[in-house]
Structure formats: structure tokens, C-alpha cells
Amino acid sequence: MQSTLLSRFTGCLIGEALGDAVGELAFSARTRDLLDSEVEKAELLRYTDDTAMALGIAQCLVESGSVAPEPLGRIFHANYSREPWRGYASGPPSIFARVQAVGIKYSEAASALFGGRGSFGNGSAMRVAPVGLFYHKSPELYERACESAMPTHTHPLALDGAAVQAKAVALAIGLPPGGAFSPRSFLEALEGFARTTEFRSKIRLALDLILSGASDPDAARTLGKSVAVHESLPFSLYSFAKYPASFRECIYCAVLNGGDRDTMGAMAGAISGAYLGVASLPGEWREKLENSVLFSELAASLMHNLPLS
Ligand code: AR6
Ligand code: MG
């Protein structure tokens, strides 16, 4: 039982990193064959800011048992300062610079972005998977996911998106990987968990597209695939719910239909890895993953420090 849960936790973190790294390659290798050959040629599968920030959240949970915005902001900031080349968008670095210059709180700097509306980029959802793992049985899951968004993303859509992605990971952990998977049950549970009209209607649309047999490119066009969280997250959920039995097929769907490829790979990969467990992720991808020991260690530490439920 314990080893099954550990394999899901590890699968989630490694799945996130693999989807991110393979998705990043898909910006230049835009077909399945080209992508396979790029992965084969690569010595190392290198992840981007998505996974770097997910690692920051896991680190904060292991160190403090919480995702309080200020300590979490300090960890994001320190990790960014060490590796600024991971492909961050403009929002987080500008928040870190402002906090450093003026001494305000991370969440205060975050809420001033984009004309005072805060960011609805997918940055809060792309990194939230460890919150989904840690609080998978907790009634506080929604609130804790929002808390983890606050150091950089304060827009209501970014908060709801973080909560929906965390819930997707939590649901995936609770489902038997060998059993019959119902896209309807999975997506309707997420629809019921979401609190914004945008997410509720997009998740419903993702289900309708699966049930009606739409093609993946049509689904991507219909749902959207940009850095806006209410576009790229619904298509990531679609990718997992359409291809639950195969990590590889799920990732091909998420990263080979244009848009924000690395982040859709990261979000879909975290859910798929949590559902299937680490042993079901492609071995030839796993053996090339940068820092893979760190993911296994963090997964074990998260599991051994779970809050009482
Ligand atoms: N109004 C208009 N545009 C917005 C708004 C808004 N309220 N919020 C976000 N955008 P950012 P992230 C647009 O900078 O979410 C990395 O490559 C705006 O164009 O907060 O952490 C990752 O791998 C802004 O530049 O960063 C992900 O792909 C963009 O959304 C992605 O970037 C990103 O928001 C994550 O970015
Ligand atoms: Mg990225």
C-alpha cells in the first residue's frame, strides 16, 4: 500500500519534469517522429521553470509543512537567483526584483502586476502538483493551492486554476491505475471543484470534446493552448482524460498540438504520473532526466510528512 502511494508520488514529480522537458523539445521538434528522435539524441532531458518552481513548493512543504506565501516566495526567489536561465516568463522575475528593491511582500508585488489585476498566467497551476500530493486527503486542498499561488499569481483565474490542477493530481492518486477510467467522472469531479465560471465551462467543454470524438488539434483550438491558465490547463486535463492508460500518448497530445507546449506537458505529465505510478513512465525518458534522484527523494519526504487527515 505504502509502496503504491510512493510510486504515485514519485510518478507525479517525475511525470511533471518529463512532460516539461519533452514539451520544451517539442517547440522545435513538432511531430512525433521528430520528437522521438530529439529525445533519443539528447544526453539530458532538461526541465524548465515549471518544474523548478514545483521543486520549490515540494521543498517548502518538506521544510515547513506549509505553503505560506512569504516563505514560499523566498524559496522561489532563491531558486530563481541560482538558475535564472530556466525559462521564466516576465512576471515572477519582476516580482522578485521589486521585493528586493522595495522590501514589500511577494503577494503585494504580485497583486500589482498587469494593471493591478494580478497574473492569470499558468505559472500557479504548472507548479502546484506537490500541493495536490501533500493535501490529497485534506479538506483544505482548495485553500492551500490558492496559498501556493499568492507569491506570484493573485488573479482569481490563477487561484482557481491552481486549485483545479491540485485536485486533478489528488483525484489521480485515488484512482486504481489498472481499473476502468471514466473521463466523465474525473472531469465532472473537477468541474464541481472549480469555483469560476470560466473553469467550469471549459472543463465541461473538454468532456464534451472527448465524448464527441473530436480530434486533438480541434480540441486544442477549441479549448485554447496559450500561457493563460484557463486555456492551457483545460487542454492538459483533456490530454490526460483522453489518454489515461499511456503516459507517452498523454504527453504527445499535450505537447504536439501547439501553444505553451512545455507547461501543458508539465501539467498533464504530473497528473498522468500520479495516476500510473513511476514504473509506467517510459524508461528511456526517465534515465535521461536531469536530477531524477532529487525527485524520488522529495517524493519520499513529502509522503513521510503528510498532514494528519
Ligand atoms: N492580463 C493580461 N495578460 C496576462 C495577465 C493579465 N492579467 N496575466 C498574465 N498574462 P506571467 P507565468 C500573460 O508573466 O504565469 C514560462 O515560460 C502575459 O502575457 O505571470 O509564471 C512557463 O513555462 C504574461 O507575460 O508568468 C509558462 O509557460 C504571461 O501571461 C509560462 O511562462 C505569463 O504570465 C508561465 O508564466
Ligand atoms: Mg517552462
GROMACS .gro file of C-alpha atoms and ligand atoms in nm:
model
  346
    1MET     CA    1   0.000   0.000   0.000
    2GLN     CA    2   0.277   0.241   0.107
    3SER     CA    3   0.494   0.149  -0.191
    4THR     CA    4   0.199   0.206  -0.425
    5LEU     CA    5   0.147   0.552  -0.284
    6LEU     CA    6   0.519   0.623  -0.306
    7SER     CA    7   0.523   0.514  -0.670
    8ARG     CA    8   0.236   0.758  -0.739
    9PHE     CA    9   0.411   1.047  -0.559
   10THR     CA   10   0.736   0.978  -0.746
   11GLY     CA   11   0.548   0.928  -1.073
   12CYS     CA   12   0.382   1.267  -1.028
   13LEU     CA   13   0.705   1.464  -0.977
   14ILE     CA   14   0.899   1.276  -1.245
   15GLY     CA   15   0.597   1.289  -1.478
   16GLU     CA   16   0.585   1.668  -1.437
   17ALA     CA   17   0.957   1.703  -1.516
   18LEU     CA   18   0.942   1.468  -1.817
   19GLY     CA   19   0.636   1.638  -1.966
   20ASP     CA   20   0.808   1.974  -1.917
   21ALA     CA   21   1.143   1.864  -2.068
   22VAL     CA   22   0.989   1.676  -2.362
   23GLY     CA   23   0.742   1.961  -2.418
   24GLU     CA   24   1.029   2.207  -2.437
   25LEU     CA   25   1.189   1.996  -2.714
   26ALA     CA   26   0.855   1.993  -2.898
   27PHE     CA   27   0.886   2.368  -2.969
   28SER     CA   28   1.136   2.272  -3.241
   29ALA     CA   29   1.051   1.901  -3.298
   30ARG     CA   30   0.686   1.929  -3.392
   31THR     CA   31   0.593   1.575  -3.497
   32ARG     CA   32   0.602   1.251  -3.304
   33ASP     CA   33   0.892   1.113  -3.511
   34LEU     CA   34   1.098   1.430  -3.482
   35LEU     CA   35   1.031   1.448  -3.110
   36ASP     CA   36   1.128   1.084  -3.053
   37SER     CA   37   1.449   1.139  -3.242
   38GLU     CA   38   1.529   1.460  -3.045
   39VAL     CA   39   1.475   1.274  -2.718
   40GLU     CA   40   1.696   0.992  -2.842
   41LYS     CA   41   1.972   1.237  -2.939
   42ALA     CA   42   1.952   1.432  -2.611
   43GLU     CA   43   2.208   1.341  -2.345
   44LEU     CA   44   2.000   1.500  -2.074
   45LEU     CA   45   1.631   1.587  -2.055
   46ARG     CA   46   1.640   1.933  -1.903
   47TYR     CA   47   1.332   2.074  -1.731
   48THR     CA   48   1.229   2.442  -1.722
   49ASP     CA   49   1.084   2.693  -1.471
   50ASP     CA   50   0.764   2.487  -1.436
   51THR     CA   51   0.944   2.202  -1.264
   52ALA     CA   52   1.196   2.429  -1.089
   53MET     CA   53   0.902   2.603  -0.917
   54ALA     CA   54   0.727   2.271  -0.840
   55LEU     CA   55   1.051   2.166  -0.669
   56GLY     CA   56   1.037   2.493  -0.471
   57ILE     CA   57   0.687   2.405  -0.348
   58ALA     CA   58   0.794   2.050  -0.254
   59GLN     CA   59   1.096   2.193  -0.073
   60CYS     CA   60   0.876   2.439   0.121
   61LEU     CA   61   0.630   2.163   0.220
   62VAL     CA   62   0.910   1.935   0.338
   63GLU     CA   63   1.090   2.211   0.530
   64SER     CA   64   0.792   2.383   0.691
   65GLY     CA   65   0.483   2.163   0.638
   66SER     CA   66   0.309   2.458   0.470
   67VAL     CA   67   0.297   2.679   0.161
   68ALA     CA   68   0.266   3.012   0.341
   69PRO     CA   69   0.319   3.279   0.072
   70GLU     CA   70   0.618   3.463   0.220
   71PRO     CA   71   0.843   3.164   0.298
   72LEU     CA   72   0.740   3.010  -0.035
   73GLY     CA   73   0.817   3.337  -0.215
   74ARG     CA   74   1.164   3.340  -0.057
   75ILE     CA   75   1.231   2.985  -0.182
   76PHE     CA   76   1.109   3.072  -0.537
   77HIS     CA   77   1.327   3.383  -0.529
   78ALA     CA   78   1.641   3.197  -0.411
   79ASN     CA   79   1.591   2.919  -0.668
   80TYR     CA   80   1.540   3.176  -0.946
   81SER     CA   81   1.858   3.362  -0.840
   82ARG     CA   82   2.055   3.037  -0.862
   83GLU     CA   83   1.909   2.933  -1.201
   84PRO     CA   84   1.764   3.237  -1.380
   85TRP     CA   85   1.808   3.061  -1.716
   86ARG     CA   86   1.523   2.810  -1.669
   87GLY     CA   87   1.284   2.999  -1.900
   88TYR     CA   88   1.077   3.209  -1.658
   89ALA     CA   89   0.815   3.445  -1.805
   90SER     CA   90   0.833   3.814  -1.709
   91GLY     CA   91   0.603   3.808  -1.403
   92PRO     CA   92   0.797   3.616  -1.137
   93PRO     CA   93   1.138   3.783  -1.200
   94SER     CA   94   0.980   4.129  -1.189
   95ILE     CA   95   0.816   4.042  -0.855
   96PHE     CA   96   1.147   3.918  -0.713
   97ALA     CA   97   1.325   4.235  -0.828
   98ARG     CA   98   1.057   4.459  -0.674
   99VAL     CA   99   1.063   4.273  -0.339
  100GLN     CA  100   1.441   4.304  -0.335
  101ALA     CA  101   1.434   4.675  -0.423
  102VAL     CA  102   1.141   4.796  -0.210
  103GLY     CA  103   1.108   4.534   0.066
  104ILE     CA  104   0.733   4.467   0.019
  105LYS     CA  105   0.566   4.125   0.046
  106TYR     CA  106   0.576   3.888  -0.251
  107SER     CA  107   0.195   3.875  -0.269
  108GLU     CA  108   0.178   4.255  -0.262
  109ALA     CA  109   0.419   4.284  -0.555
  110ALA     CA  110   0.226   4.006  -0.733
  111SER     CA  111  -0.109   4.179  -0.698
  112ALA     CA  112   0.028   4.497  -0.860
  113LEU     CA  113   0.108   4.314  -1.188
  114PHE     CA  114  -0.095   4.365  -1.506
  115GLY     CA  115  -0.258   4.691  -1.408
  116GLY     CA  116  -0.338   4.573  -1.055
  117ARG     CA  117  -0.532   4.266  -1.174
  118GLY     CA  118  -0.255   4.014  -1.096
  119SER     CA  119  -0.137   3.740  -1.334
  120PHE     CA  120  -0.363   3.477  -1.487
  121GLY     CA  121  -0.064   3.305  -1.646
  122ASN     CA  122  -0.042   2.928  -1.599
  123GLY     CA  123   0.251   2.968  -1.356
  124SER     CA  124   0.040   2.893  -1.047
  125ALA     CA  125  -0.100   2.568  -1.193
  126MET     CA  126   0.218   2.443  -1.361
  127ARG     CA  127   0.396   2.413  -1.022
  128VAL     CA  128   0.114   2.309  -0.787
  129ALA     CA  129   0.139   1.927  -0.817
  130PRO     CA  130   0.321   1.880  -0.481
  131VAL     CA  131   0.028   2.058  -0.310
  132GLY     CA  132  -0.205   1.804  -0.471
  133LEU     CA  133   0.013   1.522  -0.336
  134PHE     CA  134   0.062   1.661   0.013
  135TYR     CA  135  -0.303   1.758   0.071
  136HIS     CA  136  -0.464   1.482  -0.138
  137LYS     CA  137  -0.688   1.378   0.150
  138SER     CA  138  -0.729   1.719   0.309
  139PRO     CA  139  -1.045   1.932   0.305
  140GLU     CA  140  -0.806   2.229   0.281
  141LEU     CA  141  -0.680   2.136  -0.066
  142TYR     CA  142  -0.850   2.428  -0.243
  143GLU     CA  143  -0.724   2.689   0.005
  144ARG     CA  144  -0.371   2.551   0.021
  145ALA     CA  145  -0.344   2.552  -0.360
  146CYS     CA  146  -0.451   2.918  -0.362
  147GLU     CA  147  -0.195   2.997  -0.093
  148SER     CA  148   0.080   2.846  -0.308
  149ALA     CA  149  -0.023   3.075  -0.596
  150MET     CA  150  -0.013   3.400  -0.395
  151PRO     CA  151   0.360   3.487  -0.407
  152THR     CA  152   0.335   3.538  -0.785
  153HIS     CA  153  -0.026   3.491  -0.909
  154THR     CA  154  -0.320   3.668  -0.743
  155HIS     CA  155  -0.578   3.683  -1.026
  156PRO     CA  156  -0.896   3.479  -0.944
  157LEU     CA  157  -0.840   3.258  -1.251
  158ALA     CA  158  -0.484   3.176  -1.142
  159LEU     CA  159  -0.613   3.078  -0.797
  160ASP     CA  160  -0.891   2.860  -0.938
  161GLY     CA  161  -0.651   2.707  -1.191
  162ALA     CA  162  -0.402   2.614  -0.919
  163ALA     CA  163  -0.683   2.452  -0.719
  164VAL     CA  164  -0.817   2.258  -1.020
  165GLN     CA  165  -0.472   2.120  -1.113
  166ALA     CA  166  -0.400   2.026  -0.748
  167LYS     CA  167  -0.736   1.847  -0.733
  168ALA     CA  168  -0.662   1.663  -1.058
  169VAL     CA  169  -0.342   1.526  -0.902
  170ALA     CA  170  -0.525   1.436  -0.580
  171LEU     CA  171  -0.800   1.255  -0.773
  172ALA     CA  172  -0.547   1.070  -0.989
  173ILE     CA  173  -0.374   0.933  -0.680
  174GLY     CA  174  -0.702   0.794  -0.552
  175LEU     CA  175  -0.791   0.601  -0.870
  176PRO     CA  176  -0.671   0.244  -0.937
  177PRO     CA  177  -0.440   0.263  -1.244
  178GLY     CA  178  -0.544  -0.077  -1.376
  179GLY     CA  179  -0.916  -0.010  -1.337
  180ALA     CA  180  -1.165   0.138  -1.580
  181PHE     CA  181  -1.109   0.512  -1.609
  182SER     CA  182  -1.412   0.733  -1.664
  183PRO     CA  183  -1.334   1.071  -1.827
  184ARG     CA  184  -1.683   1.177  -1.724
  185SER     CA  185  -1.634   1.104  -1.351
  186PHE     CA  186  -1.288   1.260  -1.349
  187LEU     CA  187  -1.382   1.579  -1.534
  188GLU     CA  188  -1.718   1.622  -1.361
  189ALA     CA  189  -1.543   1.600  -1.024
  190LEU     CA  190  -1.310   1.880  -1.136
  191GLU     CA  191  -1.599   2.083  -1.277
  192GLY     CA  192  -1.769   2.060  -0.937
  193PHE     CA  193  -1.447   2.160  -0.758
  194ALA     CA  194  -1.379   2.469  -0.973
  195ARG     CA  195  -1.524   2.797  -0.850
  196THR     CA  196  -1.505   3.021  -1.157
  197THR     CA  197  -1.748   3.009  -1.448
  198GLU     CA  198  -1.454   3.006  -1.691
  199PHE     CA  199  -1.308   2.686  -1.548
  200ARG     CA  200  -1.643   2.514  -1.502
  201SER     CA  201  -1.743   2.575  -1.861
  202LYS     CA  202  -1.400   2.487  -2.005
  203ILE     CA  203  -1.385   2.158  -1.813
  204ARG     CA  204  -1.736   2.072  -1.934
  205LEU     CA  205  -1.624   2.156  -2.288
  206ALA     CA  206  -1.319   1.927  -2.251
  207LEU     CA  207  -1.553   1.642  -2.155
  208ASP     CA  208  -1.788   1.713  -2.447
  209LEU     CA  209  -1.491   1.710  -2.688
  210ILE     CA  210  -1.375   1.370  -2.558
  211LEU     CA  211  -1.726   1.221  -2.566
  212SER     CA  212  -1.794   1.352  -2.917
  213GLY     CA  213  -1.467   1.208  -3.053
  214ALA     CA  214  -1.320   1.544  -3.160
  215SER     CA  215  -0.966   1.533  -3.299
  216ASP     CA  216  -0.686   1.651  -3.069
  217PRO     CA  217  -0.595   1.952  -3.289
  218ASP     CA  218  -0.963   2.057  -3.291
  219ALA     CA  219  -0.981   2.018  -2.914
  220ALA     CA  220  -0.667   2.230  -2.871
  221ARG     CA  221  -0.812   2.501  -3.098
  222THR     CA  222  -1.146   2.496  -2.917
  223LEU     CA  223  -1.011   2.493  -2.561
  224GLY     CA  224  -0.711   2.720  -2.627
  225LYS     CA  225  -0.346   2.650  -2.557
  226SER     CA  226  -0.185   2.980  -2.459
  227VAL     CA  227   0.000   3.075  -2.139
  228ALA     CA  228  -0.336   3.187  -1.994
  229VAL     CA  229  -0.426   2.926  -1.733
  230HIS     CA  230  -0.791   2.894  -1.843
  231GLU     CA  231  -0.666   2.785  -2.188
  232SER     CA  232  -0.364   2.561  -2.131
  233LEU     CA  233  -0.495   2.386  -1.819
  234PRO     CA  234  -0.825   2.262  -1.975
  235PHE     CA  235  -0.632   2.119  -2.272
  236SER     CA  236  -0.388   1.948  -2.031
  237LEU     CA  237  -0.684   1.791  -1.847
  238TYR     CA  238  -0.825   1.682  -2.183
  239SER     CA  239  -0.487   1.520  -2.275
  240PHE     CA  240  -0.482   1.313  -1.959
  241ALA     CA  241  -0.852   1.220  -1.960
  242LYS     CA  242  -0.835   1.115  -2.326
  243TYR     CA  243  -0.518   0.903  -2.283
  244PRO     CA  244  -0.524   0.783  -1.921
  245ALA     CA  245  -0.361   0.445  -1.989
  246SER     CA  246  -0.041   0.574  -2.154
  247PHE     CA  247   0.194   0.842  -2.025
  248ARG     CA  248   0.355   0.868  -2.367
  249GLU     CA  249   0.024   0.923  -2.554
  250CYS     CA  250  -0.089   1.176  -2.294
  251ILE     CA  251   0.234   1.375  -2.338
  252TYR     CA  252   0.227   1.357  -2.719
  253CYS     CA  253  -0.124   1.501  -2.708
  254ALA     CA  254  -0.029   1.778  -2.463
  255VAL     CA  255   0.288   1.890  -2.643
  256LEU     CA  256   0.226   1.823  -3.015
  257ASN     CA  257  -0.075   2.048  -3.067
  258GLY     CA  258   0.094   2.387  -3.047
  259GLY     CA  259   0.073   2.657  -2.781
  260ASP     CA  260   0.251   2.650  -2.445
  261ARG     CA  261   0.399   2.306  -2.500
  262ASP     CA  262   0.632   2.265  -2.201
  263THR     CA  263   0.372   2.377  -1.950
  264MET     CA  264   0.093   2.162  -2.093
  265GLY     CA  265   0.340   1.871  -2.085
  266ALA     CA  266   0.423   1.950  -1.721
  267MET     CA  267   0.060   1.973  -1.608
  268ALA     CA  268  -0.062   1.666  -1.798
  269GLY     CA  269   0.254   1.474  -1.703
  270ALA     CA  270   0.206   1.538  -1.330
  271ILE     CA  271  -0.149   1.402  -1.343
  272SER     CA  272  -0.061   1.104  -1.563
  273GLY     CA  273   0.242   1.014  -1.350
  274ALA     CA  274   0.032   1.037  -1.032
  275TYR     CA  275  -0.226   0.805  -1.188
  276LEU     CA  276   0.007   0.546  -1.345
  277GLY     CA  277   0.298   0.543  -1.098
  278VAL     CA  278   0.665   0.589  -1.179
  279ALA     CA  279   0.726   0.238  -1.317
  280SER     CA  280   0.481   0.307  -1.602
  281LEU     CA  281   0.670   0.613  -1.731
  282PRO     CA  282   0.896   0.545  -2.035
  283GLY     CA  283   1.228   0.408  -1.907
  284GLU     CA  284   1.432   0.565  -2.187
  285TRP     CA  285   1.293   0.908  -2.093
  286ARG     CA  286   1.338   0.857  -1.720
  287GLU     CA  287   1.703   0.758  -1.748
  288LYS     CA  288   1.785   1.087  -1.921
  289LEU     CA  289   1.601   1.312  -1.677
  290GLU     CA  290   1.813   1.577  -1.509
  291ASN     CA  291   1.830   1.547  -1.126
  292SER     CA  292   1.599   1.246  -1.119
  293VAL     CA  293   1.728   1.129  -0.779
  294LEU     CA  294   1.613   1.457  -0.628
  295PHE     CA  295   1.255   1.394  -0.745
  296SER     CA  296   1.248   1.050  -0.582
  297GLU     CA  297   1.391   1.187  -0.258
  298LEU     CA  298   1.141   1.473  -0.244
  299ALA     CA  299   0.851   1.237  -0.320
  300ALA     CA  300   0.953   1.015  -0.028
  301SER     CA  301   0.996   1.313   0.207
  302LEU     CA  302   0.656   1.453   0.110
  303MET     CA  303   0.494   1.117   0.173
  304HIS     CA  304   0.656   1.074   0.513
  305ASN     CA  305   0.549   1.419   0.632
  306LEU     CA  306   0.184   1.416   0.524
  307PRO     CA  307  -0.054   1.621   0.743
  308LEU     CA  308  -0.284   1.419   0.969
  309SER     CA  309  -0.621   1.373   0.799
  310AR6     N1  310  -0.362   4.038  -1.829
  310AR6     C1  311  -0.303   4.020  -1.950
  310AR6     N2  312  -0.209   3.927  -1.975
  310AR6     C2  313  -0.172   3.849  -1.873
  310AR6     C3  314  -0.229   3.862  -1.743
  310AR6     C4  315  -0.330   3.963  -1.722
  310AR6     N3  316  -0.389   3.982  -1.603
  310AR6     N4  317  -0.173   3.771  -1.666
  310AR6     C5  318  -0.084   3.703  -1.740
  310AR6     N5  319  -0.082   3.749  -1.866
  310AR6     P1  320   0.344   3.560  -1.603
  310AR6     P2  321   0.379   3.273  -1.556
  310AR6     C6  322   0.001   3.698  -1.980
  310AR6     O1  323   0.441   3.657  -1.655
  310AR6     O2  324   0.234   3.258  -1.536
  310AR6     C7  325   0.700   3.018  -1.873
  310AR6     O3  326   0.753   3.002  -1.999
  310AR6     C8  327   0.118   3.792  -2.009
  310AR6     O4  328   0.144   3.787  -2.147
  310AR6     O5  329   0.278   3.590  -1.472
  310AR6     O6  330   0.471   3.224  -1.450
  310AR6     C9  331   0.639   2.890  -1.822
  310AR6     O7  332   0.700   2.776  -1.875
  310AR6    C10  333   0.231   3.729  -1.932
  310AR6     O8  334   0.358   3.761  -1.983
  310AR6     O9  335   0.423   3.421  -1.591
  310AR6    C11  336   0.497   2.900  -1.865
  310AR6    O10  337   0.484   2.870  -2.000
  310AR6    C12  338   0.201   3.580  -1.947
  310AR6    O11  339   0.059   3.574  -1.942
  310AR6    C13  340   0.468   3.044  -1.850
  310AR6    O12  341   0.590   3.109  -1.878
  310AR6    C14  342   0.263   3.490  -1.841
  310AR6    O13  343   0.230   3.534  -1.713
  310AR6    C15  344   0.423   3.076  -1.711
  310AR6    O14  345   0.419   3.209  -1.695
  311MG      MG  346   0.861   2.645  -1.877
   0.00000   0.00000   0.00000
